[in-house]
Short mmCIF file of C-alpha atoms and ligand atoms in Angstrom, two decimals:
data_model
loop_
_atom_site.label_atom_id
_atom_site.label_comp_id
_atom_site.label_asym_id
_atom_site.label_seq_id
_atom_site.Cartn_x
_atom_site.Cartn_y
_atom_site.Cartn_z
CA UNK A 709 69.23 -29.20 259.84
CA UNK A 710 70.94 -32.06 257.99
CA UNK A 711 68.58 -34.83 256.97
CA UNK A 712 69.31 -38.45 257.79
CA UNK A 713 70.38 -40.63 254.90
CA UNK A 714 67.94 -43.24 253.61
CA UNK A 715 68.12 -45.99 256.21
CA UNK A 716 65.60 -48.56 254.99
CA UNK A 717 66.49 -50.62 251.93
CA UNK A 718 65.58 -49.22 248.53
CA UNK A 719 63.20 -49.43 246.83
CA UNK A 720 60.78 -48.76 249.67
CA UNK A 721 57.49 -50.69 249.74
CA UNK A 722 55.43 -48.16 247.77
CA UNK A 723 58.11 -47.77 245.10
CA UNK A 724 58.46 -51.56 244.88
CA UNK A 725 54.75 -51.94 244.07
CA UNK A 726 54.90 -49.40 241.22
CA UNK A 727 58.14 -50.86 239.85
CA UNK A 728 56.62 -54.35 239.82
CA UNK A 729 53.62 -53.00 237.88
CA UNK A 730 56.06 -51.31 235.49
CA UNK A 731 57.86 -54.63 234.90
CA UNK A 732 54.57 -56.13 233.74
CA UNK A 733 53.71 -53.48 231.15
CA UNK A 734 56.85 -51.59 230.14
CA UNK A 735 59.71 -53.10 228.12
CA UNK A 736 63.02 -54.07 229.71
CA UNK A 737 64.76 -51.58 227.40
CA UNK A 738 62.99 -48.71 229.18
CA UNK A 739 65.07 -49.31 232.28
CA UNK A 740 65.45 -46.95 235.25
CA UNK A 741 68.73 -45.80 236.77
CA UNK A 742 67.26 -45.45 240.26
CA UNK A 743 64.63 -47.84 241.62
CA UNK A 744 62.70 -45.16 243.48
CA UNK A 745 59.41 -43.74 242.24
CA UNK A 746 59.14 -39.97 242.21
CA UNK A 747 56.32 -38.38 244.15
CA UNK A 748 57.37 -34.72 244.24
CA UNK A 749 60.28 -32.48 243.34
CA UNK A 750 61.32 -29.19 244.88
CA UNK A 751 64.47 -27.36 243.76
CA UNK A 752 67.32 -29.87 243.91
CA UNK A 753 65.35 -32.37 246.01
CA UNK A 754 63.16 -35.28 244.94
CA UNK A 755 60.88 -37.17 247.32
CA UNK A 756 59.83 -40.70 246.46
CA UNK A 757 56.44 -42.29 247.10
CA UNK A 758 57.81 -43.80 250.33
CA UNK A 759 58.69 -40.35 251.67
CA UNK A 760 62.45 -40.72 251.14
CA UNK A 761 64.30 -37.53 250.34
CA UNK A 762 67.03 -37.45 247.68
CA UNK A 763 69.38 -34.71 246.58
CA UNK A 764 68.92 -34.94 242.84
CA UNK A 765 72.29 -34.56 241.14
CA UNK A 766 70.85 -35.99 237.91
CA UNK A 767 68.52 -33.02 237.37
CA UNK A 768 66.40 -35.06 234.94
CA UNK A 769 69.60 -35.67 232.91
CA UNK A 770 70.51 -32.01 232.89
CA UNK A 771 67.07 -30.56 232.16
CA UNK A 772 66.54 -28.76 235.43
CA UNK A 773 68.95 -25.85 235.70
CA UNK A 774 66.21 -23.93 237.54
CA UNK A 775 65.29 -26.93 239.71
CA UNK A 776 62.16 -28.98 240.14
CA UNK A 777 58.82 -27.18 240.22
CA UNK A 778 60.20 -23.64 240.17
CA UNK A 779 57.16 -21.52 241.15
CA UNK A 780 57.67 -19.10 238.25
CA UNK A 781 57.83 -21.93 235.72
CA UNK A 782 54.85 -23.72 237.26
CA UNK A 783 52.82 -20.50 237.13
CA UNK A 784 53.75 -19.86 233.49
CA UNK A 785 52.69 -23.39 232.51
CA UNK A 786 49.42 -23.15 234.46
CA UNK A 787 48.53 -19.77 232.97
CA UNK A 788 49.30 -20.97 229.44
CA UNK A 789 47.35 -24.21 230.01
CA UNK A 790 44.33 -22.16 231.05
CA UNK A 791 44.58 -20.11 227.82
CA UNK A 792 45.14 -22.96 225.31
CA UNK A 793 47.36 -26.05 225.17
CA UNK A 794 47.66 -26.64 221.45
CA UNK A 795 46.79 -25.35 218.02
CA UNK A 796 49.78 -26.60 215.96
CA UNK A 797 51.87 -23.50 215.31
CA UNK A 798 51.88 -24.23 211.57
CA UNK A 799 48.07 -24.13 211.55
CA UNK A 800 47.27 -21.30 213.95
CA UNK A 801 50.43 -19.53 215.22
CA UNK A 802 50.79 -18.06 218.70
CA UNK A 803 52.84 -15.36 220.34
CA UNK A 804 54.80 -17.38 222.95
CA UNK A 805 56.51 -19.29 220.12
CA UNK A 806 57.55 -16.03 218.46
CA UNK A 807 58.65 -14.45 221.75
CA UNK A 808 60.80 -17.46 222.54
CA UNK A 809 62.44 -17.47 219.09
CA UNK A 810 63.17 -13.73 219.47
CA UNK A 811 64.93 -14.44 222.77
CA UNK A 812 66.85 -17.45 221.41
CA UNK A 813 68.01 -15.57 218.34
CA UNK A 814 69.25 -12.69 220.50
CA UNK A 815 71.04 -15.02 222.88
CA UNK A 816 72.78 -17.21 220.28
CA UNK A 817 76.41 -16.35 219.49
CA UNK A 818 77.19 -14.15 216.47
CA UNK A 819 75.93 -10.82 215.15
CA UNK A 820 74.79 -12.16 211.78
CA UNK A 821 71.05 -12.39 211.06
CA UNK A 822 69.66 -15.47 212.80
CA UNK A 823 66.43 -17.42 212.99
CA UNK A 824 65.19 -20.25 215.19
CA UNK A 825 62.85 -23.21 214.73
CA UNK A 826 61.37 -25.17 217.62
CA UNK A 827 61.02 -28.94 218.05
CA UNK A 828 60.19 -31.43 220.80
CA UNK A 829 63.26 -33.49 221.67
CA UNK A 830 66.98 -33.05 221.29
CA UNK A 831 67.14 -35.84 218.72
CA UNK A 832 64.43 -34.18 216.66
CA UNK A 833 66.35 -30.90 216.64
CA UNK A 834 69.52 -32.74 215.55
CA UNK A 835 67.56 -34.40 212.72
CA UNK A 836 66.29 -31.03 211.55
CA UNK A 837 69.69 -29.37 211.78
CA UNK A 838 71.01 -32.09 209.47
CA UNK A 839 68.09 -31.67 207.07
CA UNK A 840 68.73 -27.93 206.94
CA UNK A 841 72.47 -28.40 206.43
CA UNK A 842 71.94 -30.84 203.59
CA UNK A 843 69.31 -28.68 201.92
CA UNK A 844 71.44 -25.54 202.24
CA UNK A 845 74.74 -27.01 201.07
CA UNK A 846 73.20 -29.56 198.67
CA UNK A 847 75.79 -32.00 200.01
CA UNK A 848 75.04 -35.41 201.53
CA UNK A 849 77.81 -36.29 203.98
CA UNK A 850 78.25 -35.62 207.69
CA UNK A 851 81.18 -35.94 210.03
CA UNK A 852 80.69 -36.80 213.69
CA UNK A 853 82.99 -37.73 216.56
CA UNK A 854 83.89 -40.81 218.52
CA UNK A 855 82.15 -40.76 221.90
CA UNK A 856 79.39 -38.44 220.64
CA UNK A 857 75.79 -38.63 221.74
CA UNK A 858 73.19 -36.89 219.60
CA UNK A 859 70.01 -38.86 220.34
CA UNK A 860 68.18 -42.06 219.48
CA UNK A 861 66.20 -41.48 216.27
CA UNK A 862 67.87 -42.95 213.20
CA UNK A 863 69.99 -40.05 211.98
CA UNK A 864 70.72 -38.92 215.54
CA UNK A 865 71.54 -42.51 216.51
CA UNK A 866 73.82 -42.86 213.49
CA UNK A 867 75.66 -39.74 214.64
CA UNK A 868 75.81 -41.17 218.16
CA UNK A 869 78.95 -43.16 218.85
CA UNK A 870 78.23 -45.59 221.65
CA UNK A 871 77.23 -49.14 220.89
CA UNK A 872 76.05 -50.23 224.36
CA UNK A 873 73.19 -49.82 224.94
CA UNK A 874 72.18 -47.39 222.20
CA UNK A 875 73.13 -49.00 218.90
CA UNK A 876 73.20 -52.73 219.61
CA UNK A 877 71.17 -54.68 217.00
CA UNK A 878 69.56 -51.52 215.57
CA UNK A 879 71.46 -51.28 212.29
CA UNK A 880 71.67 -50.61 209.44
CA UNK A 881 72.27 -46.98 210.17
CA UNK A 882 72.00 -43.96 207.87
CA UNK A 883 74.63 -43.76 205.12
CA UNK A 884 77.13 -40.92 204.57
CA UNK A 885 78.13 -40.41 208.21
CA UNK A 886 81.90 -40.46 208.80
CA UNK A 887 83.64 -40.69 212.16
CA UNK A 888 86.77 -39.02 213.52
CA UNK A 889 88.28 -39.03 217.04
CA UNK A 890 87.39 -36.43 219.66
CA UNK A 891 90.26 -35.17 221.82
CA UNK A 892 90.09 -37.09 225.08
CA UNK A 893 93.20 -35.94 226.97
CA UNK A 894 92.91 -38.48 229.81
CA UNK A 895 92.87 -41.44 227.42
CA UNK A 896 95.15 -40.03 224.77
CA UNK A 897 98.44 -41.71 223.84
CA UNK A 898 99.90 -38.20 223.41
CA UNK A 899 101.59 -36.47 226.36
CA UNK A 900 99.85 -33.09 226.08
CA UNK A 901 96.27 -31.93 225.37
CA UNK A 902 97.64 -29.76 222.53
CA UNK A 903 99.14 -32.79 220.79
CA UNK A 904 95.90 -34.70 221.33
CA UNK A 905 93.88 -31.94 219.68
CA UNK A 906 96.37 -31.66 216.83
CA UNK A 907 96.17 -35.42 216.24
CA UNK A 908 92.35 -35.39 216.10
CA UNK A 909 92.33 -32.47 213.65
CA UNK A 910 94.92 -34.24 211.54
CA UNK A 911 92.65 -37.30 211.46
CA UNK A 912 89.85 -35.03 210.25
CA UNK A 913 92.03 -33.70 207.43
CA UNK A 914 93.03 -37.28 206.60
CA UNK A 915 89.37 -38.29 206.47
CA UNK A 916 89.05 -35.92 203.49
CA UNK A 917 91.64 -38.06 201.70
CA UNK A 918 90.64 -41.46 203.02
CA UNK A 919 86.85 -41.42 203.41
CA UNK A 920 84.94 -38.52 201.91
CA UNK A 921 85.70 -35.60 199.63
CA UNK A 922 85.30 -32.38 201.63
CA UNK A 923 83.09 -30.70 199.03
CA UNK A 924 80.50 -33.46 199.61
CA UNK A 925 80.39 -32.84 203.37
CA UNK A 926 77.36 -30.82 204.48
CA UNK A 927 78.27 -30.47 208.14
CA UNK A 928 80.45 -31.44 211.04
CA UNK A 929 78.31 -32.18 214.12
CA UNK A 930 80.06 -31.69 217.45
CA UNK A 931 79.40 -31.39 221.18
CA UNK A 932 81.56 -28.64 222.76
CA UNK A 933 82.01 -30.99 225.74
CA UNK A 934 81.08 -34.67 225.41
CA UNK A 935 78.02 -35.24 227.60
CA UNK A 936 77.01 -38.88 227.53
CA UNK A 937 80.58 -39.59 226.36
CA UNK A 938 81.86 -38.72 229.84
CA UNK A 939 82.19 -34.93 230.20
CA UNK A 940 85.30 -34.85 228.06
CA UNK A 941 86.49 -31.25 227.70
CA UNK A 942 88.49 -30.62 224.52
CA UNK A 943 91.69 -28.53 224.62
CA UNK A 944 90.91 -24.82 224.00
CA UNK A 945 92.28 -24.73 220.45
CA UNK A 946 90.25 -27.69 219.19
CA UNK A 947 86.88 -26.06 218.41
CA UNK A 948 88.32 -22.85 216.87
CA UNK A 949 90.58 -24.94 214.59
CA UNK A 950 87.67 -27.21 213.73
CA UNK A 951 85.59 -24.16 212.80
CA UNK A 952 88.44 -22.90 210.57
CA UNK A 953 88.70 -26.24 208.76
CA UNK A 954 84.93 -26.28 208.20
CA UNK A 955 84.99 -22.75 206.84
CA UNK A 956 87.86 -23.56 204.47
CA UNK A 957 85.80 -26.35 202.89
CA UNK A 958 82.35 -24.71 202.95
CA UNK A 959 81.23 -27.24 205.58
CA UNK A 960 78.65 -26.09 208.13
CA UNK A 961 79.46 -26.39 211.82
CA UNK A 962 76.53 -27.79 213.80
CA UNK A 963 77.15 -27.48 217.52
CA UNK A 964 75.02 -29.68 219.75
CA UNK A 965 74.53 -27.78 223.03
CA UNK A 966 71.65 -29.93 224.20
CA UNK A 967 73.52 -30.97 227.34
CA UNK A 968 76.10 -28.16 227.62
CA UNK A 969 73.71 -25.31 226.91
CA UNK A 970 71.72 -22.85 228.91
CA UNK A 971 74.30 -22.03 231.50
CA UNK A 972 75.51 -25.49 232.48
CA UNK A 973 79.18 -24.77 231.76
CA UNK A 974 79.29 -21.29 233.31
CA UNK A 975 78.53 -19.50 230.05
CA UNK A 976 75.11 -19.48 228.45
CA UNK A 977 76.55 -21.60 225.63
CA UNK A 978 79.68 -23.70 226.00
CA UNK A 979 80.97 -22.47 222.62
CA UNK A 980 81.47 -19.07 224.24
CA UNK A 981 84.41 -20.55 226.17
CA UNK A 982 86.06 -21.29 222.83
CA UNK A 983 85.10 -18.18 220.85
CA UNK A 984 83.31 -20.20 218.19
CA UNK A 985 80.19 -19.13 216.29
CA UNK A 986 78.33 -22.17 215.00
CA UNK A 987 76.35 -22.06 211.76
CA UNK A 988 73.63 -24.01 213.53
CA UNK A 989 73.23 -24.32 217.28
CA UNK A 990 71.09 -27.19 218.59
CA UNK A 991 69.59 -26.75 222.06
CA UNK A 992 67.20 -28.67 224.29
CA UNK A 993 67.03 -30.08 227.82
CA UNK A 994 67.37 -27.17 230.31
CA UNK A 995 65.66 -24.59 228.10
CA UNK A 996 62.17 -25.56 229.28
CA UNK A 997 62.78 -27.12 232.74
CA UNK A 998 61.82 -30.59 231.61
CA UNK A 999 58.96 -29.80 229.27
CA UNK A 1000 59.65 -31.21 225.81
CA UNK A 1001 61.28 -28.45 223.80
CA UNK A 1002 64.30 -28.13 221.57
CA UNK A 1003 65.47 -25.66 218.97
CA UNK A 1004 67.73 -25.13 216.02
CA UNK A 1005 69.11 -21.60 215.99
CA UNK A 1006 71.35 -20.37 213.23
CA UNK A 1007 72.14 -18.31 210.20
CA UNK A 1008 68.91 -16.93 208.76
CA UNK A 1009 69.80 -17.95 205.20
CA UNK A 1010 70.21 -21.57 206.31
CA UNK A 1011 66.95 -21.65 208.30
CA UNK A 1012 65.22 -20.03 205.32
CA UNK A 1013 66.55 -22.40 202.65
CA UNK A 1014 63.68 -24.89 202.92
CA UNK A 1015 60.36 -24.05 201.25
CA UNK A 1016 57.14 -23.56 203.25
CA UNK A 1017 56.03 -26.66 205.15
CA UNK A 1018 59.41 -28.38 204.73
CA UNK A 1019 60.08 -28.61 208.45
CA UNK A 1020 57.67 -28.88 211.35
CA UNK A 1021 55.57 -31.39 213.28
CA UNK A 1022 52.29 -31.52 215.17
CA UNK A 1023 53.62 -30.63 218.61
CA UNK A 1024 56.78 -28.66 217.79
CA UNK A 1025 57.07 -25.52 219.91
CA UNK A 1026 54.11 -26.51 222.06
CA UNK A 1027 52.74 -23.41 223.85
CA UNK A 1028 53.19 -24.91 227.34
CA UNK A 1029 56.85 -25.63 226.59
CA UNK A 1030 57.38 -22.15 225.14
CA UNK A 1031 55.79 -20.52 228.21
CA UNK A 1032 58.01 -22.65 230.45
CA UNK A 1033 61.12 -21.69 228.44
CA UNK A 1034 60.36 -17.97 228.69
CA UNK A 1035 59.97 -18.35 232.45
CA UNK A 1036 63.24 -20.34 232.61
CA UNK A 1037 65.04 -17.46 230.89
CA UNK A 1038 63.73 -14.99 233.48
CA UNK A 1039 64.77 -17.27 236.33
CA UNK A 1040 68.20 -17.80 234.80
CA UNK A 1041 68.74 -14.04 234.79
CA UNK A 1042 67.10 -13.20 238.12
CA UNK A 1043 68.91 -15.94 240.03
CA UNK A 1044 72.16 -15.45 238.09
CA UNK A 1045 72.33 -19.17 237.43
CA UNK A 1046 74.98 -18.96 234.72
CA UNK A 1047 77.42 -17.39 237.21
CA UNK A 1048 76.23 -19.85 239.81
CA UNK A 1049 77.26 -22.75 237.54
CA UNK A 1050 80.88 -21.66 237.99
CA UNK A 1051 80.48 -21.59 241.76
CA UNK A 1052 78.78 -25.02 241.79
CA UNK A 1053 81.47 -26.43 239.51
CA UNK A 1054 84.32 -25.09 241.68
CA UNK A 1055 82.81 -26.73 244.76
CA UNK A 1056 82.38 -30.03 242.94
CA UNK A 1057 85.87 -30.00 241.42
CA UNK A 1058 87.45 -29.28 244.80
CA UNK A 1059 85.50 -32.04 246.51
CA UNK A 1060 86.17 -34.59 243.76
CA UNK A 1061 89.88 -33.70 243.60
CA UNK A 1062 90.13 -34.16 247.33
CA UNK A 1063 88.61 -37.63 246.92
CA UNK A 1064 90.98 -38.34 244.04
CA UNK A 1065 93.94 -37.59 246.30
CA UNK A 1066 92.66 -40.27 248.68
CA UNK A 1067 91.42 -42.98 246.33
CA UNK A 1068 93.52 -44.37 243.49
CA UNK A 1069 90.46 -45.64 241.62
CA UNK A 1070 89.45 -42.06 240.82
CA UNK A 1071 91.57 -41.79 237.70
CA UNK A 1072 90.44 -38.40 236.47
CA UNK A 1073 88.41 -35.44 237.69
CA UNK A 1074 87.40 -32.96 235.02
CA UNK A 1075 84.78 -30.50 234.01
CA UNK A 1076 83.72 -27.16 232.64
CA UNK A 1077 81.53 -24.98 234.88
CA UNK A 1078 79.01 -27.16 236.67
CA UNK A 1079 79.55 -30.03 234.23
CA UNK A 1080 81.85 -32.03 236.50
CA UNK A 1081 82.68 -35.73 236.47
CA UNK A 1082 85.05 -38.32 237.87
CA UNK A 1083 86.31 -41.28 235.87
CA UNK A 1084 86.86 -44.51 237.80
CA UNK A 1085 89.59 -46.98 236.87
CA UNK A 1086 90.89 -50.29 238.16
CA UNK A 1087 94.46 -49.04 238.19
CA UNK A 1088 95.53 -45.42 237.60
CA UNK A 1089 98.53 -46.56 235.52
CA UNK A 1090 96.68 -48.84 233.08
CA UNK A 1091 93.48 -46.70 233.30
CA UNK A 1092 91.44 -49.86 232.92
CA UNK A 1093 87.81 -48.66 233.08
CA UNK A 1094 85.96 -49.67 236.26
CA UNK A 1095 82.22 -49.44 235.52
CA UNK A 1096 81.50 -51.86 238.41
CA UNK A 1097 82.92 -49.28 240.85
CA UNK A 1098 80.63 -46.64 239.36
CA UNK A 1099 77.69 -48.95 240.01
CA UNK A 1100 78.76 -49.36 243.62
CA UNK A 1101 79.37 -45.66 244.26
CA UNK A 1102 76.03 -44.74 242.70
CA UNK A 1103 74.31 -47.41 244.77
CA UNK A 1104 75.94 -46.27 248.01
CA UNK A 1105 75.23 -42.62 247.22
CA UNK A 1106 71.57 -43.44 246.70
CA UNK A 1107 71.50 -45.10 250.12
CA UNK A 1108 72.98 -41.85 251.41
CA UNK A 1109 70.14 -39.94 249.77
CA UNK A 1110 71.98 -38.64 246.68
CA UNK A 1111 71.04 -39.48 243.10
CA UNK A 1112 73.95 -39.66 240.65
CA UNK A 1113 74.24 -40.54 236.99
CA UNK A 1114 76.66 -42.64 234.99
CA UNK A 1115 78.31 -41.62 231.69
CA UNK A 1116 81.35 -42.42 229.57
CA UNK A 1117 82.06 -44.64 226.61
CA UNK A 1118 82.96 -47.42 229.08
CA UNK A 1119 80.22 -46.50 231.57
CA UNK A 1120 82.94 -45.72 234.12
CA UNK A 1121 82.25 -42.03 234.68
CA UNK A 1122 80.09 -40.41 237.37
CA UNK A 1123 78.68 -37.12 236.14
CA UNK A 1124 76.87 -34.36 237.96
CA UNK A 1125 73.98 -32.52 236.33
CA UNK A 1126 72.66 -30.85 239.46
CA UNK A 1127 70.08 -28.06 239.30
CA UNK A 1128 72.17 -24.89 239.24
CA UNK A 1129 69.98 -23.26 241.89
CA UNK A 1130 71.01 -25.81 244.52
CA UNK A 1131 71.42 -24.02 247.88
CA UNK A 1132 74.90 -24.13 249.39
CA UNK A 1133 73.82 -26.29 252.36
CA UNK A 1134 72.40 -28.93 250.02
CA UNK A 1135 75.46 -28.88 247.78
CA UNK A 1136 77.75 -29.36 250.80
CA UNK A 1137 75.45 -32.10 252.08
CA UNK A 1138 75.56 -33.85 248.69
CA UNK A 1139 79.35 -33.72 248.53
CA UNK A 1140 79.67 -35.05 252.08
CA UNK A 1141 77.42 -37.96 251.20
CA UNK A 1142 79.21 -38.70 247.94
CA UNK A 1143 82.47 -38.72 249.90
CA UNK A 1144 80.95 -41.24 252.30
CA UNK A 1145 79.80 -43.40 249.38
CA UNK A 1146 83.29 -43.30 247.82
CA UNK A 1147 84.89 -44.11 251.18
CA UNK A 1148 82.61 -47.12 251.59
CA UNK A 1149 83.47 -48.40 248.13
CA UNK A 1150 87.14 -47.57 248.68
CA UNK A 1151 87.31 -49.84 251.71
CA UNK A 1152 88.08 -53.44 250.79
CA UNK A 1153 84.94 -55.55 250.65
CA UNK A 1154 84.83 -58.34 253.28
CA UNK A 1155 85.53 -61.03 250.65
CA UNK A 1156 88.29 -58.92 249.05
CA UNK A 1157 89.83 -58.29 252.49
CA UNK A 1158 89.64 -62.00 253.29
CA UNK A 1159 91.40 -62.98 250.08
N1 PLP B 1563 72.49 -34.36 222.11
C1 PLP B 1563 73.06 -34.37 223.32
C2 PLP B 1563 74.40 -33.73 223.50
C3 PLP B 1563 72.42 -34.97 224.41
O1 PLP B 1563 73.00 -34.97 225.61
C4 PLP B 1563 71.14 -35.55 224.20
C5 PLP B 1563 70.45 -36.23 225.30
O2 PLP B 1563 71.03 -36.66 226.28
C6 PLP B 1563 70.59 -35.53 222.93
C7 PLP B 1563 71.28 -34.91 221.90
C8 PLP B 1563 69.25 -36.13 222.65
O3 PLP B 1563 68.25 -35.39 223.28
P1 PLP B 1563 66.82 -36.05 223.52
O4 PLP B 1563 67.01 -37.15 224.52
O5 PLP B 1563 65.98 -34.93 224.04
O6 PLP B 1563 66.35 -36.57 222.21
#
């Protein structure tokens, strides 16, 4: 039976009380996208403390491929918690860490010998991938892309390419990071995606003449699809050509699959769409259903280049997170969630394209697998970004009982990171409600109509 949308104003009274307490003790910078306080999650649904039900298309920013509170994951965490919660793997090792690394190594692309090291957050894994690349190549420099997001710690933040809100006032950043454009077909001055990709690769080659000598570059760090940057999918030839250029100069290719990974794009890893084998693969988010866990997986000789004790951390590869990740892998297989990502994505693309045909402010609809987004513009000819329309659609969707998330270098993209297990009825319900939200925003506002 379809559920009614949220009728009373948000936040509800119980949420409002908690949010007011939060305002007193938590900094403004730790802002929330949705002013509703979570009470319980189940699959693709979140209930707030006022009893409102929301279809959660944010999935904890893409951490919940298997959904909220999957019974198998919950059981694995509970059983591990009852055994032990922490030793520090580097002090007293444990089997779940090893079992998880065995699985990750087997699942990562490439037949060469591989190893894996575990960390807590995505940013921490990016930091460690860079440390490994520098130590292995004995080179200092890094190349990253415009529109990239790699995290918020200093090296990760330096690699990140979005000033608002991430970099404002936080400089100076880490030296020896060079920036080149990422192919963004919708906003490219070139007529075809192929020309856009060729231009970006040419800019990379030029960077070797203009900015940094290639034999001083340790690694190129790249997302196979821009996540925070607005779900920008590069033309198919871009990543293979990039990998060739790296190989020609002895530069390592670090692929950040923190957002794209673990089935989100309809393959276990997004690089599989492009036939690329990274030297180092950085993963996080969905691998442990929201428990803090990330990993660097890659060529054994690179992972082994640092002497004993050179990488690590108190909590890295926490046993609860490892147990959750092993359960996630089982669920992914049993529920065929990688295949399901394609099905989810097709539904979303169809629904968003239908909306695009009706509303001129939907400038672009794009995606890979279940990573689907729409980019909103003031005018489809000028493509002037319209972040205020994103705010309004997200607001209206929330009133309809659907939680959405913003992205994009101009904040004018609505992205979907829905749990891949979402039942068909809920997916259809979500799309119907998003359509209603778009229709409401598409209608002229009373003051606009009056003018
Ligand atoms: N890299 C990518 C592609 C991401 O999407 C994110 C997070 O959104 C990160 C790195 C940083 O991960 P974390 O927030 O776990 O540090």
